[in-house]
Coordinates of C-alpha atoms and ligand atoms in Angstrom, one line a residue:
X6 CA -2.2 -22.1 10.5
X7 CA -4.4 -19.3 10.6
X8 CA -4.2 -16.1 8.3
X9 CA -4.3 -13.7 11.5
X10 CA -2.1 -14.1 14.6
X11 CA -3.5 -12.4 17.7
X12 CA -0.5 -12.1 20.2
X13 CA -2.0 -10.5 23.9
X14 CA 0.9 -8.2 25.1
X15 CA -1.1 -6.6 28.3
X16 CA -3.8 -7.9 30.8
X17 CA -5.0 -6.4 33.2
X18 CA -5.2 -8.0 36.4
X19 CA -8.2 -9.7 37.6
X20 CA -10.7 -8.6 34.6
X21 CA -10.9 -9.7 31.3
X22 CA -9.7 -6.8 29.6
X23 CA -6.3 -7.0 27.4
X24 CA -4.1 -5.0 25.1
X25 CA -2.5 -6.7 21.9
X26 CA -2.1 -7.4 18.0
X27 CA -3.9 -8.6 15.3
X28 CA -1.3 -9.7 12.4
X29 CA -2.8 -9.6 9.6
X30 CA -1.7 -10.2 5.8
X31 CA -2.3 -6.1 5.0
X32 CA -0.5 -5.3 8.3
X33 CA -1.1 -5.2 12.0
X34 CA -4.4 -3.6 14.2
X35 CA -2.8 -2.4 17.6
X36 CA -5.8 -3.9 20.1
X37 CA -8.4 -2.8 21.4
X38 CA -8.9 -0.8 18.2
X39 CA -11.8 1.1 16.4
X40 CA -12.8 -0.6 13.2
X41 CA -13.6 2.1 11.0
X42 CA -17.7 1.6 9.3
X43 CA -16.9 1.2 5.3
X44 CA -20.1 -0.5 4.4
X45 CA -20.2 0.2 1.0
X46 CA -16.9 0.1 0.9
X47 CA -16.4 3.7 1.7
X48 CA -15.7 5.5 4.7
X49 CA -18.9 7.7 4.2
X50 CA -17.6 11.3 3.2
X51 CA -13.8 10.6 3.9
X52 CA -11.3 9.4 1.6
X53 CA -9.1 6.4 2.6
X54 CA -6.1 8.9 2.9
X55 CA -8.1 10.9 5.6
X56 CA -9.4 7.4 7.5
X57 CA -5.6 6.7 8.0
X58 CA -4.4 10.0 8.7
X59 CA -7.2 10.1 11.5
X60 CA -5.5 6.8 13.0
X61 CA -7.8 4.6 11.3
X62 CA -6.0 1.2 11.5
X63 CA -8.6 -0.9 9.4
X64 CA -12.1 -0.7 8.1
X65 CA -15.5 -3.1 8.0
X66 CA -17.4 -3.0 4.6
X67 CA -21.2 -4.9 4.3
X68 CA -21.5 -8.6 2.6
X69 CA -25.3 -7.3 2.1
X70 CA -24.8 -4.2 0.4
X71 CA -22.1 -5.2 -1.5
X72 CA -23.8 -8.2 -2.9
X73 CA -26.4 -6.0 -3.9
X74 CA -24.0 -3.0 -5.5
X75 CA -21.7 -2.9 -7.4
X76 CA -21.8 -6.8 -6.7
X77 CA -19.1 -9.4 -5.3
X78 CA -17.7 -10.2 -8.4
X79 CA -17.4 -6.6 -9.4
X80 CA -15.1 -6.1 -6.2
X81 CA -13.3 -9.5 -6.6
X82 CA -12.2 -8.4 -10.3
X83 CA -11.2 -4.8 -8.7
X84 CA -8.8 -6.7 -6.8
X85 CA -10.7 -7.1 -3.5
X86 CA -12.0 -4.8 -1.5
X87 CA -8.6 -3.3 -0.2
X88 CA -7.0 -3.0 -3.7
X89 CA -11.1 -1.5 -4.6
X90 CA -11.3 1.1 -2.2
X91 CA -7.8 2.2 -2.7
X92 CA -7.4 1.3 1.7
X93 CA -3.9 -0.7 2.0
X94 CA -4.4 -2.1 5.4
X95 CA -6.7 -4.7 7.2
X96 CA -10.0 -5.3 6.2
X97 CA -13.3 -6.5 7.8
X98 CA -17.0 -7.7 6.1
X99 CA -19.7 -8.7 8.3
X100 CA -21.7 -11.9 7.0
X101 CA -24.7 -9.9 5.6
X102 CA -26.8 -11.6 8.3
X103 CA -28.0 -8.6 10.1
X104 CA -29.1 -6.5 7.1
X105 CA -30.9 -9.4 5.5
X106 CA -32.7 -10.2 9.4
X107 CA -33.0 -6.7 10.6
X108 CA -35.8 -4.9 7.9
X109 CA -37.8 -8.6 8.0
X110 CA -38.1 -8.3 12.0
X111 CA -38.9 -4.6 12.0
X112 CA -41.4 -5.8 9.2
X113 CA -43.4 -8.8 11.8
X114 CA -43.0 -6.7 14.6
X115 CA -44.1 -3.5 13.7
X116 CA -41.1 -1.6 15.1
X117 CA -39.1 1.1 13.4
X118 CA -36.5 -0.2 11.4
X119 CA -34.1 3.0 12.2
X120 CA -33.2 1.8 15.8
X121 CA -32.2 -1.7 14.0
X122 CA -30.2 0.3 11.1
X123 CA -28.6 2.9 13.9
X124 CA -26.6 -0.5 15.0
X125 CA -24.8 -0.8 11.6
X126 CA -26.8 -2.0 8.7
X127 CA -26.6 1.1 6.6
X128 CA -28.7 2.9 5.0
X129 CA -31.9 0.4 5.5
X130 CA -33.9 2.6 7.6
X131 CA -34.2 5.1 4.7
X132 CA -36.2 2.2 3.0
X133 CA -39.6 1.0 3.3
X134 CA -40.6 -2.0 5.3
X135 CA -42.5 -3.4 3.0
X136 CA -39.7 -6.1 3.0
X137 CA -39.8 -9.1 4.8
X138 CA -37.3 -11.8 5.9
X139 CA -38.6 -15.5 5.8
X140 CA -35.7 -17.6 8.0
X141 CA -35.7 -21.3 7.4
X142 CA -32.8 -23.6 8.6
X143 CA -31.0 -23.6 5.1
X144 CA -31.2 -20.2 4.8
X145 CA -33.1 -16.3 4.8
X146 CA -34.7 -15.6 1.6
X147 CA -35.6 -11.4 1.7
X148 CA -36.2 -8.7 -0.5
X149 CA -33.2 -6.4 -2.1
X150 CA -34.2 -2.6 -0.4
X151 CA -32.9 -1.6 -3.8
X152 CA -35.4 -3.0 -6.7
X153 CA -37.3 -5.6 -4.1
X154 CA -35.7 -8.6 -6.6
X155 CA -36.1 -11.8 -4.0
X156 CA -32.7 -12.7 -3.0
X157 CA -31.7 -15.9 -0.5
X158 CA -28.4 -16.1 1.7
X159 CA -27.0 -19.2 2.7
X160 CA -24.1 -20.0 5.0
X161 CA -22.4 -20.9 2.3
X162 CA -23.5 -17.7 -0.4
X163 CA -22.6 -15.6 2.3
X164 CA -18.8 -17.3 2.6
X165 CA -18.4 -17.3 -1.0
X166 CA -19.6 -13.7 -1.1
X167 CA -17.5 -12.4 1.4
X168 CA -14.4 -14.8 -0.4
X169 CA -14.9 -13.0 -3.2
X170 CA -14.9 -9.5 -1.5
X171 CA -12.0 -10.6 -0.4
X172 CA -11.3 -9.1 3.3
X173 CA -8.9 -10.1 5.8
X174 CA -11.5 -11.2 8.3
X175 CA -15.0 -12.4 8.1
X176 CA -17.5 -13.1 9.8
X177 CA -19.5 -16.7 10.0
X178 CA -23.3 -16.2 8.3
X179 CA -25.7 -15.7 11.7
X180 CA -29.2 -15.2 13.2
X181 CA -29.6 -12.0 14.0
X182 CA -32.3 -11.7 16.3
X183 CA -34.1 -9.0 17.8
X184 CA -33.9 -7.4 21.1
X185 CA -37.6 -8.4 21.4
X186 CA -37.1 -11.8 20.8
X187 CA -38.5 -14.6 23.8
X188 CA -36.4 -17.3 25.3
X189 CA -38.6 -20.1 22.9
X190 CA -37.9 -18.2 19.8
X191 CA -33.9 -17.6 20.7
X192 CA -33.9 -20.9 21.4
X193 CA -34.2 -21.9 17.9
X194 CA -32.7 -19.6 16.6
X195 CA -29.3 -20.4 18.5
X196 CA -29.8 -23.9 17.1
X197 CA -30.1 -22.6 13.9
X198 CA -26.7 -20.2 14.5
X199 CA -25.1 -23.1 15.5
X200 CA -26.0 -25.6 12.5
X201 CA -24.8 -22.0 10.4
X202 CA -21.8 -22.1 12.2
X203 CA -20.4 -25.6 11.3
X204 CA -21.7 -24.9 7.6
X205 CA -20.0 -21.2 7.5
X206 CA -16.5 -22.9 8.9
X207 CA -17.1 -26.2 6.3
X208 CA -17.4 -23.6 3.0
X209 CA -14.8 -20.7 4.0
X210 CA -12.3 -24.4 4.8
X211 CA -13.1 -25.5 1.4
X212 CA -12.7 -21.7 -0.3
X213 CA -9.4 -21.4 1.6
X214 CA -7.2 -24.4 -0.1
X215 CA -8.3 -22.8 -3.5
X216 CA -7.1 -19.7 -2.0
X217 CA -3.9 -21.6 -1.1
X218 CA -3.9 -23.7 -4.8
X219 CA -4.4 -20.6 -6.5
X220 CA -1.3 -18.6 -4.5
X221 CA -4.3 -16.1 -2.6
X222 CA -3.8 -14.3 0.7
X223 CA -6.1 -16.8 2.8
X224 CA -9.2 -15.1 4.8
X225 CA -9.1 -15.5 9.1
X226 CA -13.2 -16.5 9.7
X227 CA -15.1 -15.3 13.0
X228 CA -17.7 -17.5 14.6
X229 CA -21.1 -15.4 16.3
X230 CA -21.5 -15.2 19.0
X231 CA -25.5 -15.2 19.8
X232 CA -28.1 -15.7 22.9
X233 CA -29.8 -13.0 23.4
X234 CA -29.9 -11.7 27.3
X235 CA -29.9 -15.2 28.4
X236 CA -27.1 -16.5 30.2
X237 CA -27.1 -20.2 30.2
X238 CA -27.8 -19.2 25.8
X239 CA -24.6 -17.0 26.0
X240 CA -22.5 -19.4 27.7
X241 CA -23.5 -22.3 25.9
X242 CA -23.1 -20.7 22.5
X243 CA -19.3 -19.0 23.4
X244 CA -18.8 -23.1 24.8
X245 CA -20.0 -24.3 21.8
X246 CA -17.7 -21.9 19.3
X247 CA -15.3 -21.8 21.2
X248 CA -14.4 -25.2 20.4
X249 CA -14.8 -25.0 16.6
X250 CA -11.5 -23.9 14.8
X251 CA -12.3 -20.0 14.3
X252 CA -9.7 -18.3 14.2
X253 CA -11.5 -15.7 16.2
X254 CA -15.1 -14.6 17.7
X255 CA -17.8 -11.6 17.2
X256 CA -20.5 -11.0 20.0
X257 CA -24.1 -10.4 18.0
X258 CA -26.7 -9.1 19.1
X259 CA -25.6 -6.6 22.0
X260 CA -27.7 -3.4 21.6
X261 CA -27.1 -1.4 24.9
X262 CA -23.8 -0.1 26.7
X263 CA -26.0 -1.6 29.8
X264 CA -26.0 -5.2 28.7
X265 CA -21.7 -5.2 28.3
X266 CA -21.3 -5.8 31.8
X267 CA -23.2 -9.5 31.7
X268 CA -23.5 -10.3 28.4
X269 CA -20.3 -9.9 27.2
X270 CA -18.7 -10.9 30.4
X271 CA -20.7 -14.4 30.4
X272 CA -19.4 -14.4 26.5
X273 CA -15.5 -13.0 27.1
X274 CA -15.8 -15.8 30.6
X275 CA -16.5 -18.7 27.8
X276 CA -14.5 -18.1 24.9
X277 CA -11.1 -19.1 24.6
X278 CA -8.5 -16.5 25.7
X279 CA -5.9 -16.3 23.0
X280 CA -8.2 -15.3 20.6
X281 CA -9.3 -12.0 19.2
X282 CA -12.9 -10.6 19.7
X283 CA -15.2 -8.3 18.0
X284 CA -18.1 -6.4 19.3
X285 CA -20.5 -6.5 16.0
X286 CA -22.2 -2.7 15.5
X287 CA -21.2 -1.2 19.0
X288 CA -18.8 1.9 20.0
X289 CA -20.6 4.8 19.1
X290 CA -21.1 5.9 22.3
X291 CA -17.7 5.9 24.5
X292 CA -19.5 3.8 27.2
X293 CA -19.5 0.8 24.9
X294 CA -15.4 1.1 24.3
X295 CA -15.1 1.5 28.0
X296 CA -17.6 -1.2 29.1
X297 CA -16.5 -3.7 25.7
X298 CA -12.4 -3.4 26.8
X299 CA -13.3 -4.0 30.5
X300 CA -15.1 -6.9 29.7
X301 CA -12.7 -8.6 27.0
X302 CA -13.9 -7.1 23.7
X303 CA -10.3 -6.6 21.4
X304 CA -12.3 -4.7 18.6
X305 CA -15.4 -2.6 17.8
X306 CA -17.4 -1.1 14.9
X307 CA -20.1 1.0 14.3
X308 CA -21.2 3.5 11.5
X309 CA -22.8 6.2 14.1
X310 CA -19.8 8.4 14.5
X311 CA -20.0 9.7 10.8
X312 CA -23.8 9.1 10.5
X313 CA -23.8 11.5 13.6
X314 CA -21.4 14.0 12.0
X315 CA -23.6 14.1 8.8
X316 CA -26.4 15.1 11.1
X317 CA -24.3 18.0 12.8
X318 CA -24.2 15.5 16.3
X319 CA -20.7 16.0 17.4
X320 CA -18.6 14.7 20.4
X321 CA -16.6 16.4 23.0
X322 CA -14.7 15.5 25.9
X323 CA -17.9 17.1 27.6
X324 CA -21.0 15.3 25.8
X325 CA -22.3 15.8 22.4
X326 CA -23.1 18.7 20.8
X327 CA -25.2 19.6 18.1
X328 CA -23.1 22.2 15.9
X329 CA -26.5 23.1 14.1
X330 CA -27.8 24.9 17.3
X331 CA -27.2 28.9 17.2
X332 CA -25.6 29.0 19.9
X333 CA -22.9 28.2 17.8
X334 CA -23.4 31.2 15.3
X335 CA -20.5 33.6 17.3
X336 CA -18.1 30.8 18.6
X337 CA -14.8 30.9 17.3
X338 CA -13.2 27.9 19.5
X339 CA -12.4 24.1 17.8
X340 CA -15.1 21.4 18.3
X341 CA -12.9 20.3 21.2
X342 CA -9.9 22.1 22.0
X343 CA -8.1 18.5 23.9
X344 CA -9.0 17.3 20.1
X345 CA -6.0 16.7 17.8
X346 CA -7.6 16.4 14.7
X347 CA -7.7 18.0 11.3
X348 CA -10.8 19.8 12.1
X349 CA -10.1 21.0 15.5
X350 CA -6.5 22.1 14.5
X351 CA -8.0 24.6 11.4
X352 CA -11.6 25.8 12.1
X353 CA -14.1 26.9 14.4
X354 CA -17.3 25.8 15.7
X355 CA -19.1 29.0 13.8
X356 CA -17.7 27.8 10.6
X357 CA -18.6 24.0 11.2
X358 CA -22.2 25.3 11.8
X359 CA -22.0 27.8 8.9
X360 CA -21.3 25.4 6.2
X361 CA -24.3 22.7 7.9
X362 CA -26.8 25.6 7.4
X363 CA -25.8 26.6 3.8
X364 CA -25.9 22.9 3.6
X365 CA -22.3 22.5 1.9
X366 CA -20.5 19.2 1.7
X367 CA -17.5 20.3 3.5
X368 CA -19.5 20.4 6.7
X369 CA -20.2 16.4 6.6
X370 CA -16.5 15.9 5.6
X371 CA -15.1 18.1 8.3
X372 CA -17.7 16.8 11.2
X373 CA -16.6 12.9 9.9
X374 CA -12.7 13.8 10.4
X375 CA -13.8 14.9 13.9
X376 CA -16.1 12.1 15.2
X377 CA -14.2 9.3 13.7
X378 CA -10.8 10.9 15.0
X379 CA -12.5 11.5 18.5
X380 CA -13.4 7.8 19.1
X381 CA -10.3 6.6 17.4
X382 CA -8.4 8.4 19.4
X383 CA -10.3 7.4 22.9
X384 CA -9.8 3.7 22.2
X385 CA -6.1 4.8 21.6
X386 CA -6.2 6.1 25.0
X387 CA -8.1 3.1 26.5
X388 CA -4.9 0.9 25.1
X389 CA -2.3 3.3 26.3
X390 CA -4.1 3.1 30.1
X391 CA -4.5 -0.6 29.5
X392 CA -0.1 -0.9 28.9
X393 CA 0.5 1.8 32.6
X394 CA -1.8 0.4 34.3
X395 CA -4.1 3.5 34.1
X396 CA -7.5 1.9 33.0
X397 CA -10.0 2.5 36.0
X398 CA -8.7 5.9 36.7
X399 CA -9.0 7.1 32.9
X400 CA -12.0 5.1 32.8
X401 CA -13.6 7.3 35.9
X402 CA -12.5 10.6 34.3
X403 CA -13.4 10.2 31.0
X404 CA -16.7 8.8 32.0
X405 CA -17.6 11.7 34.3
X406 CA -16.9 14.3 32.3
X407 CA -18.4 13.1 29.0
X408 CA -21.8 11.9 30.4
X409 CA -21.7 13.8 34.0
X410 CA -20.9 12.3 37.5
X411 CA -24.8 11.2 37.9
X412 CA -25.0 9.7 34.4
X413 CA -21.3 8.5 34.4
X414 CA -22.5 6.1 37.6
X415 CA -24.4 3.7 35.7
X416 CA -21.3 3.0 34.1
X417 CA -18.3 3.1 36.6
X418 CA -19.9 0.2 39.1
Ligands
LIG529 ZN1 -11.5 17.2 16.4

């Protein structure tokens, strides 16, 4: 039996979307739910006690950069990475496979490795690209962003890496490939996905029953979903996963709100139904958590909203703002004043933009409570609508006021 038991509560009719529960062994994730970005295990500038206070209901730490620091082992002796990071409830790693992919593509294509890095990875796009992935069928050998020591991932390093972190779900070692990749090269790389696949479920099977000799929590394992824009790829990969024993699925390599509507749909029309589904490094803008429920997705993660707060970009109900701007110098309202958080409920706008001009940490803290609560608390929203019925209309409104009625459009077809 699997470690996590997904139990669908709410559809709604005639779509894919659904609200439910992901039981876990460190509790239960009311779904759809924001998982929070830990992905060095830490909630950048906010301590676990704030992450749950701000509705937080689990978070998603990085194989990649915790292999690299303070290592696997290093967590695994600290008790895993719940009992680590001091964060009692459920936990989340991705497989390491974008990190390792994403530098070595920006490298051979000559693209900026920051819109790769924006979708999750980290801190990579501080680093140079002198780095370079080299992909082969048993595995990606690539360059630590760190010291540049050559390092390789397998299917299996990555299980027993993220066995060793320790977190209540996982994620099956992947391609990722890039948004410029043809239909020849995603082609082979599918195959490849696939082949990692079978190897990922083999090693985490085997790492399980010593988990179960031993008297361990076991670990739940997600399968990738990959494919690129490609439908009959999509569909034949979801097909193909879906009939392997995960006990649940992530969708890879989405990088637009725009491509939910079909690519996740084609996924979320494959898959099998009664189990849970993660959108890997998407919900930092409220479109995707609209657009990802709508069409099946049960959980999200992204790092942006607090990588957006350290940069001053801030949501509100009515669009972003940057609290840096001097407009900002004289205005004594909250962020948001429909925002219940710990920020809106005790300071201003002129202090938030005070403290990011004298450059003082409080500002990053402060703007971090904010963002996270802000998209916490609209996919609380989107699961409360989900349960009355609500969904299209809250959709329409929230839409149209947070991007305007001509940009909202796009979205609300
Ligand atoms: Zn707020």
């Amino acid at each position: 039996m699997s470690s996590v038991q997904f139990t669908i509560t709410h559809k709604l009719d005639g779509t894919l979307a659904r609200a439910g529960k992901i039981a876990t062994p460190h509790g239960s994730i009311q779904t759809p739910a924001f998982i929070v970005g830990g992905t060095k295990a830490t909630v950048k500038a906010l301590t676990p006690q704030q992450v749950d206070e701000l509705g937080g209901q689990a978070v998603l730490a990085n194989t990649y950069h915790l292999m690299l620091q303070p290592g696997a082992a290093v967590v695994h002796e600290g008790g895993g990475l719940g009992a680590y990071m001091h964060w009692s409830k459920p936990t989340f790693t991705d497989s390491g496979g974008f990190q390792v992919f994403s530098l070595g593509m920006a490298y051979k294509k000559g693209i900026d490795a920051t819109s790769h890095s924006e979708k999750g990875s980290g801190d990579l796009a501080t680093h140079s690209t002198h780095q370079l992935a080299k992909v082969t069928d048993d595995g990606v050998t690539f360059r630590s962003h760190l010291d540049g020591t050559k390092l390789t991932m397998t299917p299996e390093s990555s299980m027993e890496l993220q066995h060793a972190i320790g977190a209540d779900i996982h994620m099956a070692f992947d391609e990722a490939t890039s948004p410029l990749a043809g239909r020849q090269y995603l082609r082979q790389s599918l195959d490849r996905t696939h082949l990692w696949a079978e190897r990922s479920l083999k090693q985490h099977n085997k790492l399980n029953e010593q988990h179960r000799e031993h008297d361990e929590p076991e670990q739940a394992l997600f399968g990738i979903v990959q494919g690129g824009r490609e439908e009959d790829y999509r569909r034949e990969s979801a097909q193909l996963l879906g009939h392997m024993d995960f006990d649940g699925y992530g969708v890879g390599g989405v990088y637009e709100p725009g491509e939910i509507s079909h690519v996740v749909r084609w996924v979320n029309e494959t898959l099998p139904e009664h189990k849970p589904r993660h959108l890997l490094g998407m919900g930092a803008q409220p479109a995707d958590l609209f657009l990802g429920v709508e069409f099946g997705i049960d959980t999200f993660d992204c790092v942006a909203p607090t990588r957006q707060a350290r940069n001053g970009a801030l949501y509100t109900y009515s669009g972003r703002i940057n609290i840096k701007n001097a407009r900002f110098v004289h205005d004594f309202t909250p962020i948001d004043t429909n925002c219940d958080c710990y920020t809106c409920q005790h300071f201003t706008r002129s202090y938030v933009h005070h403290l990011f001009k004298a450059d003082e940490i409080l500002g990053a803290v402060l703007a971090s409570i904010h963002n996270e609560r802000f998209i916490v608390s609209t996919i609380d929203h989107i699961r409360e609508s989900l349960m009355d019925g609500s969904f299209y209309a809250y959709k329409q409104t929230f839409l149209n006021q947070y991007y305007g009625a001509a940009h909202a459009k796009t979205y609300l077809s």
